[in-house]
Amino acid sequence: MPPEITINGDRLWESLMAMAEIGATAKGGVCRLAASEADKAGRELFIKWCVDAGCEIVADEIGNLFAKRAGEDTDALPVVMGSHLDSQPTGGKFDGVYGVLAGLEVIRSLNDAKLSTRAPVEVAVWMNEEGARFSPAMLGSGVFAGAFSLDYGLGRTDKDGVALKAALVQHELAGIAPVGRKLGAHFEAHIEQGPILEAEKKTIGVVTGVQGIVWFDVVIAGSECHAGPTPMEMRIDPVQKAASLLTQFFTLAREYAPHARVTVGEIHSHPSSRNTVPGKVQFSLDLRHPEPAILQTMHRKADAIVKKENLCGAPVSLEEIWHSPPVAFDENCITAVSNAAAKTGYPFKEMVSGAGHDSVYISRVAPTAMIFVPCKGGISHNEAESAEPHDLAAGCNVLLHAVLEYAGLCEI
Amino acid sequence: MPPEITINGDRLWESLMAMAEIGATAKGGVCRLAASEADKAGRELFIKWCVDAGCEIVADEIGNLFAKRAGEDTDALPVVMGSHLDSQPTGGKFDGVYGVLAGLEVIRSLNDAKLSTRAPVEVAVWMNEEGARFSPAMLGSGVFAGAFSLDYGLGRTDKDGVALKAALVQHELAGIAPVGRKLGAHFEAHIEQGPILEAEKKTIGVVTGVQGIVWFDVVIAGSECHAGPTPMEMRIDPVQKAASLLTQFFTLAREYAPHARVTVGEIHSHPSSRNTVPGKVQFSLDLRHPEPAILQTMHRKADAIVKKENLCGAPVSLEEIWHSPPVAFDENCITAVSNAAAKTGYPFKEMVSGAGHDSVYISRVAPTAMIFVPCKGGISHNEAESAEPHDLAAGCNVLLHAVLEYAGLCEI
């Protein structure tokens, strides 16, 4: 491979900024909900660019979109660069879009350099990654990977009761290609959505997997009584119990540092009156760890904490409401990304994704890895989401070289 | 005084049960928030009963309501039996209502016995005692006693931003009488809302004073971030800080046991999303002690805890929003209650109230004392609140005799 091959960072940036005008919000963000008018417009712009770059366009029945650049070997499985074009209602310019347009930029750069590859190279736009319009998230990639049936996916409805199927028909977003097929590899470039790369002054995150997540609802039943006359020792106080539980749950994060995450996003007392000991305190508990065994241990310890607290005072229940097992990406794909980062000379580090991505499902059916680039302050799912052009270009260069390692380069 | 004069316990009980139907909850309690539709309905029923009993009805500008039974001496200051009709959101059938309807029963019994008094006898319904809808508590009696200005009282808003003034206008609850005037004495009968009388098998609590109370708002400012990608050590997590603060605040109760009380009735996170570290946690803090010096020390220690916690992590503010110093009731009124209890032959004990009551403020402008009766398990501010008809009748008889000692009896 000629060492000088590199992507065009300015063109990538211009494409990102042009795409950000579609569904642009007043605060500088983007609202491009899945299978909406704006999503349709974004996909049309993307298709135009891909056709100009000589790609063949294919959509499948759930609305996943593929732009294919043919390879020399017609039997070779395609190397896919995928992410999503849909956004949160008050999303940013980079989440998802970056992985798609970085893929396009790789194809454009191969064209510029007049290089062909042994295996075909594709860009994938997965449908409804955010889950903001249709729940669950990562729906298009989930159906592609067989995690959900096609009927289940098409039947998901938004808050107005519109089914994904109807929205796809309305905007002519679905194709006739069956959902799911063999891929040679799947690479996803994405902003980190966390603060680690920025804090450690690394340009590239070589993503080795995705944290496992368990969600719980914690309910502590107290006995309502008056704040004044009731002696402390006669109270069944769910707030005192909550303080003890929270302290112990957060201790799990320290015990399994640095990768464990413990988050309580919601906590509420009922009835909410300042001179009444509450009859109930509820809180959410979100436990994460990249190692299945450790996540399981954290889960077991949370159970044990609750069991012990149930021996006296206000009774507690811990209910698991969702579980997403940890994902380990493909060793060879991870190595391809590491090699690409080393070759291009950017400072990089291996890391685990804390958030879910299309690659979580695609990794079940294809060798997969991800490439992270820094975003400002780690802020994402926010109109203030921001990333530096030189970091985005760096990630795209790493994507190019990782893809070429799999697709194999031939001069035209 | 004819020794046979006594109140009608059955009629008192029937009135309590009829009033409990207004705002009745499925779990057998009452929701009659101050200046609400239900409060209006409760007051209308009370007014009907008082008019039937020959009383004159007067409302003042803050919505305090007075039912007046004339005395022989038109210059004599009235002897008032006051409490409240508003309830907690999930309150019981007796808190407040008992003192009002016991007052009505005293008037009905005087009518039955065809007895007149030298001084007028009144029943007072103080506005917004609970503080559950409009903070602070004991607002109507507080304005009456000059603890708050009328403008301050009318300007208090509920959590939907509705001012008390607007709620009073909506339900036609305010009158034109100016707030505040001279009273001869104020007696308040109330369920204990604590477990002491029951535990010691006493029927009557002769209340000599009230614990001091300090109310605080605690606000912990965090920084919103994604529950997955953000390492624990980079978080500014207000829930972790809340756990530490709560643990330390509850320690104050043990340090100043057995009389200290520490209650957190409200705790809430914002925004409430299970996979986002909250940007803010707020909670209420209620500290109580009967000794002014110890309450002051508890306050100082709470300040010190917050000061220390502010040295690192999420910043905390502790704002004192209300302070009710310990109260000592009038010696002569206390003696009148003791005498009445002795005369009627019920087992009684002197005690300090753990809860605030309208008598706290009224005691600033009129000789005041209170009469407690047992409630089941000491449970109050709870739909399960319960009291025995014979105990309620006993307290009402004591109220009658204490009032007659002040109002002076004349046969009609």
PDB file of C-alpha atoms in Angstrom, chain A residues 60-63 127 134 139 143 148-158 162-169 174-175 179:
ATOM      1  CA  ASP A  60     -33.406  -3.825   2.733  1.00  0.00           C
ATOM      2  CA  GLU A  61     -36.888  -4.449   4.090  1.00  0.00           C
ATOM      3  CA  ILE A  62     -36.280  -2.757   7.469  1.00  0.00           C
ATOM      4  CA  GLY A  63     -34.798   0.327   5.769  1.00  0.00           C
ATOM      5  CA  MET A 127     -32.185   2.181  10.602  1.00  0.00           C
ATOM      6  CA  PHE A 134     -39.040   3.744  17.808  1.00  0.00           C
ATOM      7  CA  LEU A 139     -33.418  -1.755  15.688  1.00  0.00           C
ATOM      8  CA  VAL A 143     -33.093  -7.179  12.866  1.00  0.00           C
ATOM      9  CA  PHE A 148     -35.285  -9.209  16.537  1.00  0.00           C
ATOM     10  CA  SER A 149     -37.612 -10.607  13.899  1.00  0.00           C
ATOM     11  CA  LEU A 150     -38.480  -8.474  10.859  1.00  0.00           C
ATOM     12  CA  ASP A 151     -42.145  -8.400  11.902  1.00  0.00           C
ATOM     13  CA  TYR A 152     -41.189  -7.245  15.404  1.00  0.00           C
ATOM     14  CA  GLY A 153     -39.051  -4.456  13.936  1.00  0.00           C
ATOM     15  CA  LEU A 154     -41.637  -3.267  11.406  1.00  0.00           C
ATOM     16  CA  GLY A 155     -44.342  -3.345  14.075  1.00  0.00           C
ATOM     17  CA  ARG A 156     -42.584  -0.959  16.500  1.00  0.00           C
ATOM     18  CA  THR A 157     -44.672   2.200  16.912  1.00  0.00           C
ATOM     19  CA  ASP A 158     -43.724   5.772  17.780  1.00  0.00           C
ATOM     20  CA  VAL A 162     -47.261   5.183  13.766  1.00  0.00           C
ATOM     21  CA  ALA A 163     -45.590   1.853  13.001  1.00  0.00           C
ATOM     22  CA  LEU A 164     -42.073   1.809  11.563  1.00  0.00           C
ATOM     23  CA  LYS A 165     -43.503  -0.084   8.579  1.00  0.00           C
ATOM     24  CA  ALA A 166     -45.928   2.769   7.813  1.00  0.00           C
ATOM     25  CA  ALA A 167     -43.191   5.380   8.217  1.00  0.00           C
ATOM     26  CA  LEU A 168     -40.915   3.428   5.836  1.00  0.00           C
ATOM     27  CA  VAL A 169     -43.713   3.222   3.236  1.00  0.00           C
ATOM     28  CA  ALA A 174     -37.619   0.309   2.618  1.00  0.00           C
ATOM     29  CA  GLY A 175     -36.190  -1.794  -0.196  1.00  0.00           C
ATOM     30  CA  VAL A 179     -32.631  -8.344   5.862  1.00  0.00           C
TER      31      VAL A 179
END
